[in-house]
Backbone as JSON, one array per atom type, in Angstrom:
{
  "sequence": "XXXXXXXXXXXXXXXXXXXXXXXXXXXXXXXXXXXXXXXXXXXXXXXXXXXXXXXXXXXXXXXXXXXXXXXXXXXXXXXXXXXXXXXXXXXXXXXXXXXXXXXXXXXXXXXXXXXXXXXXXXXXXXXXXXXXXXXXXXXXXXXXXXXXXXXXXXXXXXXXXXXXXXXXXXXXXXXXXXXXXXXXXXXXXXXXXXXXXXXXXXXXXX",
  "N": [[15.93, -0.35, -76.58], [14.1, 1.68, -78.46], [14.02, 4.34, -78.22], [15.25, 5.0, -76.09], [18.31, 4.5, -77.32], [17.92, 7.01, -79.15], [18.24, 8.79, -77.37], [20.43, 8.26, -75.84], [22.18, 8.53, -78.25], [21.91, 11.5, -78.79], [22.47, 12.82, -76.65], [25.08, 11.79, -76.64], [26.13, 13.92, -79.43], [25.19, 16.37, -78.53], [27.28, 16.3, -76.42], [29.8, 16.7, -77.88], [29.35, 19.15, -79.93], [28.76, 21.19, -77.68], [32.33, 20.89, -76.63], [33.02, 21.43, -78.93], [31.87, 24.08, -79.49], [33.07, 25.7, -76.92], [35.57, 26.54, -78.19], [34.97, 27.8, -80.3], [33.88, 30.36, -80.13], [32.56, 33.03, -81.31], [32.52, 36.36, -80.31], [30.55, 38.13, -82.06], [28.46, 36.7, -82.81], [25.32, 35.46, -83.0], [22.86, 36.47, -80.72], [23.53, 38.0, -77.92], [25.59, 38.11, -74.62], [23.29, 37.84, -71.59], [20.78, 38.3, -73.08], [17.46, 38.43, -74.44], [15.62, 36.4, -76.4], [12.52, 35.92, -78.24], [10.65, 33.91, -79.87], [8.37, 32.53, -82.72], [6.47, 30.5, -84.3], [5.56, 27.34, -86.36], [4.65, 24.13, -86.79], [4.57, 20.26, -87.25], [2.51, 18.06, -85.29], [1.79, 15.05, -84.11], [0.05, 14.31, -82.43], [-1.03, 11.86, -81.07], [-2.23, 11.22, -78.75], [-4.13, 11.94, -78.84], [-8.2, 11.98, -79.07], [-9.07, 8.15, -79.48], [-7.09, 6.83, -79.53], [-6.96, 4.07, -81.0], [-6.32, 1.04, -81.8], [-5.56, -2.04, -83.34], [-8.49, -4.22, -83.0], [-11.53, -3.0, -82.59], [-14.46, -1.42, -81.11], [-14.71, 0.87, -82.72], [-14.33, 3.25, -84.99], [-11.63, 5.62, -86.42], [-11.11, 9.29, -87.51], [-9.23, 11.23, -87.65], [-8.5, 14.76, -88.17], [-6.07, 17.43, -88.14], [-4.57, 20.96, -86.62], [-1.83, 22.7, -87.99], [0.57, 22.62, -85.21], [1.24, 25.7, -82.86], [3.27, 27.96, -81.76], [4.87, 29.72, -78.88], [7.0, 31.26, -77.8], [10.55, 32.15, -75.63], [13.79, 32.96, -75.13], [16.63, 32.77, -72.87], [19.36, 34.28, -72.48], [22.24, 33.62, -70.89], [24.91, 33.62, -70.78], [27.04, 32.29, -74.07], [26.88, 30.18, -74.43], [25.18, 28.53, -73.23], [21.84, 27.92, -72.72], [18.25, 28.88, -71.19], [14.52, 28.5, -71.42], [11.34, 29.36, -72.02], [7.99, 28.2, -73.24], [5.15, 27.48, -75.31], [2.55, 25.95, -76.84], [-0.25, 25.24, -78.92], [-2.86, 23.39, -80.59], [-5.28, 22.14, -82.27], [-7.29, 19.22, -82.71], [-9.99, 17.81, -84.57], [-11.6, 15.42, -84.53], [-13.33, 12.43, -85.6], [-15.83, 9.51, -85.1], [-16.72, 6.52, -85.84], [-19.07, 3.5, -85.64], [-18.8, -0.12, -86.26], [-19.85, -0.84, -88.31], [-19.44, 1.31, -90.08], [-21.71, 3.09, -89.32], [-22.18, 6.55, -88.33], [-21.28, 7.75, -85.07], [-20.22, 10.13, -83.0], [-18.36, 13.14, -83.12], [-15.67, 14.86, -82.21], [-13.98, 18.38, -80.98], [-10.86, 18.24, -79.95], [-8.7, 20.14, -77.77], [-5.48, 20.9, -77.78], [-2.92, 21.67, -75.47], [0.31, 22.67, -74.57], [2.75, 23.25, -72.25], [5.8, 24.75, -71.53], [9.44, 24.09, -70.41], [12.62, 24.48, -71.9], [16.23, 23.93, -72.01], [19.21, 24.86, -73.94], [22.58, 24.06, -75.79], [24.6, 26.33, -77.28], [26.1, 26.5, -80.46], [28.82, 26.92, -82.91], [28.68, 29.33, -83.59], [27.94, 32.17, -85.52], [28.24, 35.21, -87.05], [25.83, 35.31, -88.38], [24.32, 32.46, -88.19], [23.66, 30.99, -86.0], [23.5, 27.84, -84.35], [21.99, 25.09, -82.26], [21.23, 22.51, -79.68], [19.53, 20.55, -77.37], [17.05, 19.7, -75.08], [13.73, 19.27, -73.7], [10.92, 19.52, -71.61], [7.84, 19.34, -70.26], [4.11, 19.72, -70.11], [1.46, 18.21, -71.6], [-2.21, 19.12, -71.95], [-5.19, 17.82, -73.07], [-8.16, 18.52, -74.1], [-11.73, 18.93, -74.31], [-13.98, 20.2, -76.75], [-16.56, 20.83, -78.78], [-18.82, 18.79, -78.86], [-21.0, 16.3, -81.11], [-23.43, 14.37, -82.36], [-24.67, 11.26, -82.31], [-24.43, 9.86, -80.19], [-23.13, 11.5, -78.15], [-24.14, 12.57, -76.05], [-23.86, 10.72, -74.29], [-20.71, 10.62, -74.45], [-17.5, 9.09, -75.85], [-15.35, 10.52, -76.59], [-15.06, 12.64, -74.83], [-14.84, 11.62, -72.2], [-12.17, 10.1, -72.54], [-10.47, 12.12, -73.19], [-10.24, 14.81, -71.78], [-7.45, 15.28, -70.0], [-4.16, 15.56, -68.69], [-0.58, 15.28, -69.04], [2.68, 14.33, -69.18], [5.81, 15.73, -70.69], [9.02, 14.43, -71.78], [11.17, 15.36, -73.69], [13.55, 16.03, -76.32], [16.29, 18.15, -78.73], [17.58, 17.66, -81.29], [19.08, 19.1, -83.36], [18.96, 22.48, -83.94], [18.57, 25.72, -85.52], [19.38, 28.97, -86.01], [18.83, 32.14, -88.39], [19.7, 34.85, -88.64], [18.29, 37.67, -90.18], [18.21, 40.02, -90.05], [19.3, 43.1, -87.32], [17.9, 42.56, -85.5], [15.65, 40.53, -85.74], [15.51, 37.03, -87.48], [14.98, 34.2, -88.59], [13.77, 30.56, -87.59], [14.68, 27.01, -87.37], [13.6, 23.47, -86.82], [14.24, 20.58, -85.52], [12.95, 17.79, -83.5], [12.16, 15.79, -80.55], [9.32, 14.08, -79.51], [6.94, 15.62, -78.35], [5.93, 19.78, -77.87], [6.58, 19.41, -81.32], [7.54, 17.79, -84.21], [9.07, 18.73, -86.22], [9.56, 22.05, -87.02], [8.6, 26.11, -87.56], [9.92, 29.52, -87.8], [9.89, 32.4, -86.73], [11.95, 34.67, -84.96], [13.29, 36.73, -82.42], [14.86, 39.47, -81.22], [15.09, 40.61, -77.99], [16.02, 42.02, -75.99]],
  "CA": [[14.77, 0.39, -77.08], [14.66, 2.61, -80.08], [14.09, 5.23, -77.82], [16.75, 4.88, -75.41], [18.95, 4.51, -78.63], [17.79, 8.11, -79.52], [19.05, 9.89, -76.32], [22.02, 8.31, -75.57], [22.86, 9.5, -79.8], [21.83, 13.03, -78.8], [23.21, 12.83, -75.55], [26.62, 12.08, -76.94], [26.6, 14.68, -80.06], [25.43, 17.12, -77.53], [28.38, 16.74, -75.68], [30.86, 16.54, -78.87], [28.9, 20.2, -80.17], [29.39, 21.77, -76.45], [33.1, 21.39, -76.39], [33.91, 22.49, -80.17], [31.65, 25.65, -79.16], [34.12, 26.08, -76.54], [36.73, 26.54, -78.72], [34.8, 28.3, -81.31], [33.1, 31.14, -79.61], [32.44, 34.71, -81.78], [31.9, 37.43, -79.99], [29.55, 38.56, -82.69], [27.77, 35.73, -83.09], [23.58, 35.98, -82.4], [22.43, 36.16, -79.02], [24.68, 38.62, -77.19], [25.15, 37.88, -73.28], [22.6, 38.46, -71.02], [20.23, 38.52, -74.39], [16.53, 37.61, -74.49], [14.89, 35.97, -77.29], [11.05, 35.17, -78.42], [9.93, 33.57, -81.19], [6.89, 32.23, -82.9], [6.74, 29.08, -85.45], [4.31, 26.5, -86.34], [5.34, 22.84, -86.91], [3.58, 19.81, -87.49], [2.61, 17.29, -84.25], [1.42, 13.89, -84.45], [-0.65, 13.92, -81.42], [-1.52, 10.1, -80.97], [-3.01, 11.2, -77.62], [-5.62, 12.36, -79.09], [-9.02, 10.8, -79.18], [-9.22, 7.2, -78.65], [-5.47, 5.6, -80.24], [-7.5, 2.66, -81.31], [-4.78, -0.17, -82.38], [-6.6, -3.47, -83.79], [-9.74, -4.6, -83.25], [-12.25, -1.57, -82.07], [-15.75, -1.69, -81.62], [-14.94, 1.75, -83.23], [-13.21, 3.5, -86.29], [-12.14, 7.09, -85.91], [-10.71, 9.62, -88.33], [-8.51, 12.63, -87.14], [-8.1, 16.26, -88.74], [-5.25, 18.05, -87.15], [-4.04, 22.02, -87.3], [-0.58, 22.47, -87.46], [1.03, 23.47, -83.64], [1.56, 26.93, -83.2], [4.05, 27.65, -80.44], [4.86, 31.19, -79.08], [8.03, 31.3, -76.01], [11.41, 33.02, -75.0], [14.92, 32.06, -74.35], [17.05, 34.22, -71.85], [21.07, 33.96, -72.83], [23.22, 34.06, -69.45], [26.26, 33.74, -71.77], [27.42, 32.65, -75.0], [26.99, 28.74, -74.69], [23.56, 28.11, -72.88], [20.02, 29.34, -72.84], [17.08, 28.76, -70.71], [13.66, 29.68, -72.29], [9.97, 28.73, -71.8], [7.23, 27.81, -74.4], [3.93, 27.02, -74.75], [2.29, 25.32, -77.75], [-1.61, 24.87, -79.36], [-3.05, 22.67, -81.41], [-6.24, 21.49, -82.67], [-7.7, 18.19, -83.66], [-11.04, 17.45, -85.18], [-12.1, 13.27, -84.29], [-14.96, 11.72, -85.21], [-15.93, 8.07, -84.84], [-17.79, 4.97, -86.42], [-18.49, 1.76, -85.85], [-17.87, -1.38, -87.11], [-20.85, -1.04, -89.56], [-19.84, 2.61, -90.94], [-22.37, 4.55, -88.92], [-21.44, 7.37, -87.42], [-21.32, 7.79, -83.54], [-19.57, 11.23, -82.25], [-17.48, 14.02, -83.35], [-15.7, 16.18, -81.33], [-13.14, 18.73, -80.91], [-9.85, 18.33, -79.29], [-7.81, 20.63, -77.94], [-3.79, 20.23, -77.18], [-1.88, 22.66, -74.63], [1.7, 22.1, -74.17], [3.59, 24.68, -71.8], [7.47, 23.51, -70.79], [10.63, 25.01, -70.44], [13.68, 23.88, -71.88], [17.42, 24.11, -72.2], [19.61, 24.88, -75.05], [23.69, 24.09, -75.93], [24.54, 26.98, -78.72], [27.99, 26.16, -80.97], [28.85, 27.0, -84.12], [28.15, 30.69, -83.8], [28.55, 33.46, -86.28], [27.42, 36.89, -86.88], [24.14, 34.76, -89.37], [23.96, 31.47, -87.73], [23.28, 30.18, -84.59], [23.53, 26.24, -84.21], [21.79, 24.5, -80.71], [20.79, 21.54, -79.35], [19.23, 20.42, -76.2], [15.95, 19.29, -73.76], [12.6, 20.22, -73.01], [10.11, 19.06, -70.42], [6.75, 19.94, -70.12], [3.23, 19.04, -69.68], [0.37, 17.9, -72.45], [-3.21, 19.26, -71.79], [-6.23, 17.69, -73.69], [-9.46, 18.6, -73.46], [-12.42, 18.43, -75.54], [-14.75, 21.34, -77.11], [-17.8, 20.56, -79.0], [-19.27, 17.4, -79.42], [-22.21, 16.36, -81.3], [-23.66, 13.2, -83.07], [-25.97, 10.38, -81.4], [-23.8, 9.42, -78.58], [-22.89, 13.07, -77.57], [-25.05, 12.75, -74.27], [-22.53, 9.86, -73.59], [-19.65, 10.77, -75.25], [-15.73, 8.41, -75.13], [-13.97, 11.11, -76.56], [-15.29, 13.57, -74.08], [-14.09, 10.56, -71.17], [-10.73, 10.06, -72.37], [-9.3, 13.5, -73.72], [-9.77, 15.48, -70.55], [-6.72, 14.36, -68.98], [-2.88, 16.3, -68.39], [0.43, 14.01, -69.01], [4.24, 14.85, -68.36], [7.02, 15.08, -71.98], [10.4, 14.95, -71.86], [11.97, 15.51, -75.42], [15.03, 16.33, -76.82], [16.46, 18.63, -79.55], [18.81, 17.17, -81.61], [19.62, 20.66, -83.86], [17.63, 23.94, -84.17], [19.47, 27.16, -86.2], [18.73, 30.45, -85.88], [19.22, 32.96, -89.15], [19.61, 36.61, -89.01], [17.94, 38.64, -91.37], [18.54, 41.68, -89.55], [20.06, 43.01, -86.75], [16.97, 42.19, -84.22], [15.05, 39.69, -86.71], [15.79, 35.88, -87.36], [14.2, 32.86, -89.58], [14.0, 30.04, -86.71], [14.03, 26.06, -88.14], [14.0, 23.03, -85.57], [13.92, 19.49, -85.52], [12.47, 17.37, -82.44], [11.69, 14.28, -80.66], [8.82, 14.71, -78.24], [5.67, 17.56, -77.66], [5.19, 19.35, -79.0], [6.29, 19.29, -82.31], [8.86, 17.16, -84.82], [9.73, 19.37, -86.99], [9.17, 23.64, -86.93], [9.8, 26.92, -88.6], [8.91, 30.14, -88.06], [10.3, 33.95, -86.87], [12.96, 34.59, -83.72], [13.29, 38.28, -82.1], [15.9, 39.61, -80.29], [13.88, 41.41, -77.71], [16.69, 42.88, -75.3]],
  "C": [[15.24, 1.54, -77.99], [14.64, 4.42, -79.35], [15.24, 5.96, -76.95], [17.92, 5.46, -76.34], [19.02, 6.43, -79.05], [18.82, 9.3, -78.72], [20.15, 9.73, -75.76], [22.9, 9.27, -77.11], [23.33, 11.07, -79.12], [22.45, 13.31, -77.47], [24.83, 13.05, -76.11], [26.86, 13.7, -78.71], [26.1, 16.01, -79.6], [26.84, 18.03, -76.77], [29.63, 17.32, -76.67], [30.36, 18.65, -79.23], [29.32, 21.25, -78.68], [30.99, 21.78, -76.23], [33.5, 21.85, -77.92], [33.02, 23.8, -80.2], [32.83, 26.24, -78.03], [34.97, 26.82, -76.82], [36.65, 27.15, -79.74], [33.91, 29.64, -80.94], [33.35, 32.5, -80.69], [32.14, 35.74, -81.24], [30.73, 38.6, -81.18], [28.49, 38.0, -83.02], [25.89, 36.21, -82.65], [23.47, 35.9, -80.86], [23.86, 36.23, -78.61], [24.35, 38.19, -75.57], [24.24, 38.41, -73.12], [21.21, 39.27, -72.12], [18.55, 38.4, -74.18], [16.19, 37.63, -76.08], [13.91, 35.73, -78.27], [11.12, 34.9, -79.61], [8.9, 32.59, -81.53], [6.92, 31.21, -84.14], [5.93, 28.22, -85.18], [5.07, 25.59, -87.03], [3.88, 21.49, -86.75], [3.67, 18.28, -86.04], [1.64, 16.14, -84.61], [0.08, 13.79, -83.49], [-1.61, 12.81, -81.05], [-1.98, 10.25, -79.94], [-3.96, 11.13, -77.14], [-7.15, 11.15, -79.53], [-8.62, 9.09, -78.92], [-8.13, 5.86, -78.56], [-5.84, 4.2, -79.96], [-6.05, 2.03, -82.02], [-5.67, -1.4, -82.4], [-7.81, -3.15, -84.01], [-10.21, -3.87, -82.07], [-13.69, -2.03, -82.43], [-16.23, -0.33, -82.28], [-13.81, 2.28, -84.1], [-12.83, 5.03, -86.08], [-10.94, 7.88, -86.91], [-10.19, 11.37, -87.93], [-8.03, 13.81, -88.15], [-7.39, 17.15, -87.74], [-4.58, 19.46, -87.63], [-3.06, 21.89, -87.24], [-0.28, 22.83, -85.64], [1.7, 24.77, -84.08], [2.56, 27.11, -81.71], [4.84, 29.36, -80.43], [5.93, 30.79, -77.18], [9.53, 32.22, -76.27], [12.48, 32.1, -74.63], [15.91, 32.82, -73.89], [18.88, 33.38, -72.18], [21.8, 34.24, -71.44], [24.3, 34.69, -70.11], [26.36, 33.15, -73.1], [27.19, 31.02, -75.27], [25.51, 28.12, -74.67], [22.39, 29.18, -72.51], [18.89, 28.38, -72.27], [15.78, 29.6, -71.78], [12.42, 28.6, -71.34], [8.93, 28.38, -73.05], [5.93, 27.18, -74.58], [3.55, 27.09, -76.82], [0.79, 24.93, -77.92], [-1.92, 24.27, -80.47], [-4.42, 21.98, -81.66], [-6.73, 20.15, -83.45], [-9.45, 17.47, -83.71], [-11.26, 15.75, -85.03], [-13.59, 13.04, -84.38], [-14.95, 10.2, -85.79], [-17.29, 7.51, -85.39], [-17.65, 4.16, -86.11], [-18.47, 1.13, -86.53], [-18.63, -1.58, -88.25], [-20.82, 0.45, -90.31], [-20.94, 4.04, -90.45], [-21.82, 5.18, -87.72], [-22.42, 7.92, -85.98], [-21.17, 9.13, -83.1], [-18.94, 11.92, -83.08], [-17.04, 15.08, -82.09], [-14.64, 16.95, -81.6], [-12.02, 18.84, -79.61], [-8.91, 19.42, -79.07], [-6.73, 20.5, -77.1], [-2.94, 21.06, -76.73], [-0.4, 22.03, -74.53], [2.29, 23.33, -73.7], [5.13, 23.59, -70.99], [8.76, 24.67, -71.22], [12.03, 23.56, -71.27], [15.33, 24.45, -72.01], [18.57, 23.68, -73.76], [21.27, 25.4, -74.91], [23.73, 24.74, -77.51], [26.0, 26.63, -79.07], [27.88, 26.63, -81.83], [28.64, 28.7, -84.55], [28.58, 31.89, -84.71], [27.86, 34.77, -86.29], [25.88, 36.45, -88.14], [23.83, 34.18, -89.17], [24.16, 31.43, -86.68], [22.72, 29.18, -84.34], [22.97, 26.0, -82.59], [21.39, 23.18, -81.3], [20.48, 21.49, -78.18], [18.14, 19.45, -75.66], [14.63, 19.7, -73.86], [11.7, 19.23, -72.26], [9.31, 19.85, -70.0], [5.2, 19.32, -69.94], [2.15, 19.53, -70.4], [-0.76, 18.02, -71.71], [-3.96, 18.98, -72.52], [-7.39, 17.59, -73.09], [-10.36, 19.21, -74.54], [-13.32, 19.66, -75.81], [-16.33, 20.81, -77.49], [-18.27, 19.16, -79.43], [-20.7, 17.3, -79.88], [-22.1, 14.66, -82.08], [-24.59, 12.48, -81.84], [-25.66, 10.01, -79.87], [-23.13, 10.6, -78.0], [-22.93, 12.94, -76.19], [-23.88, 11.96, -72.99], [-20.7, 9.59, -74.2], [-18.74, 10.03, -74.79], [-14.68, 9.42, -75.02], [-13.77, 12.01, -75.61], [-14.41, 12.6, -72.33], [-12.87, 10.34, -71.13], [-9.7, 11.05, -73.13], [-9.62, 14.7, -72.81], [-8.6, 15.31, -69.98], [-4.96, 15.47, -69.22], [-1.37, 15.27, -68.23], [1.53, 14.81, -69.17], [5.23, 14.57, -69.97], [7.82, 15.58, -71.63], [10.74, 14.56, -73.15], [13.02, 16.19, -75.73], [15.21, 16.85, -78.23], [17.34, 18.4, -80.28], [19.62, 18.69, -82.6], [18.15, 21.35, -84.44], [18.85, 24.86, -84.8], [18.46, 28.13, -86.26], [19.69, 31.47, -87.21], [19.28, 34.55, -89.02], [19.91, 37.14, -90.2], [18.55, 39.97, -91.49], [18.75, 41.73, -88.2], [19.31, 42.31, -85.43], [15.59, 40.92, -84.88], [15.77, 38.45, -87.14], [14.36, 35.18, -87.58], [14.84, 31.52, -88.2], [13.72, 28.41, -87.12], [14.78, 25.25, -86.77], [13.28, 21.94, -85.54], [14.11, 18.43, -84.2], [12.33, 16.0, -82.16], [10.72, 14.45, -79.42], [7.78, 16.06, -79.11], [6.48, 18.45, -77.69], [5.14, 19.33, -80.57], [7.56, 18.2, -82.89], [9.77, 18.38, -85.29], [8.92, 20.8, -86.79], [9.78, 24.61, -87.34], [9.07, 28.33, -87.91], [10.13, 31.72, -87.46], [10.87, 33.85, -85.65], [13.53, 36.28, -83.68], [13.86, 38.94, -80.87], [15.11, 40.67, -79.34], [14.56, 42.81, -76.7], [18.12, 42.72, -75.98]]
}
């Protein structure tokens, strides 16, 4: 499986990145021991969860508007290699549905929680960059806002986007820039909830 495939990859250049940090450690590098973190970045999520992930033949058609994910968490430095953090993630998506003759049925709004912690292997460290990779595992909330149109009263999307599901995803590399001495440009590419790809501001807080 193509997925499988993915995490054994990141699994092994994981491990390869963890021992040449080893061996490459700066004591000046970002994220001093015993450090904390936060930062804030918006990235773009696919969320196929959403509304009714018709595939074929539907006795309905449905057309998704999605905000980017906004994602606001913390990552606590023990030492100089790994980092715990937490994270929590929002997202909006707009669905509304037709059937098979063009008229329209429902609209509603979706909305997409994601709160999860994960773990992060830092290498490569200097006094401007800061290289990771890692994990996260967390848990997708959808649930629906306003609905309107003819079938409202009996709404699908309102039936099957209530509901709470379990991601495990993996980081294959994230970097961290310093601007300044407590300030950092944060970019970060994913597999998994909630986002692929993300960018956004990183703030040394202690």
């Amino acid at each position: 499986m193509i997925g499988t495939r993915y995490i054994i990859l990141t699994a092994c250049i994981t491990f390869f990145h963890y021992s040449y940090a080893q061996n490459n450690l700066n004591n000046n590098s970002i994220g001093a021991n015993n450090s904390l973190v936060g930062h804030l970045s918006i990235g773009n999520g696919i969320a196929g969860g959403a509304g009714l992930g018709i595939q074929g033949d539907s006795l309905y058609k449905e057309n998704k508007v999605r905000t980017p994910v906004i994602i606001l968490g913390a990552d606590y430095l023990p030492g100089r290699i790994f980092s715990v953090g937490l994270m929590a993630g929002y997202q909006r998506i707009n669905v509304s549905l037709d059937d098979t003759l063009n008229v329209f049925r429902e609209k509603a709004n979706i909305n997409r929680l994601y709160f999860g912690f994960r773990g992060l292997w830092h290498y490569g460290n200097s006094e401007k960059v800061d290289f990771y990779s890692g994990f996260k595992l967390g848990a997708v909330r959808f649930s629906t806002g306003d609905i309107s149109g003819p079938d409202a009263n009996r709404s699908i999307l309102e039936d099957k986007n209530n509901r709470t599901r379990y991601s495990l995803g993996i980081i294959p590399i994230g970097a961290r820039f310093r601007i300044s001495p407590e300030l950092g440009i944060q970019v970060q590419m994913s597999i998994g909830a909630p986002t692929f790809v993300s960018a956004g501001f990183c703030y040394n807080i202690q």
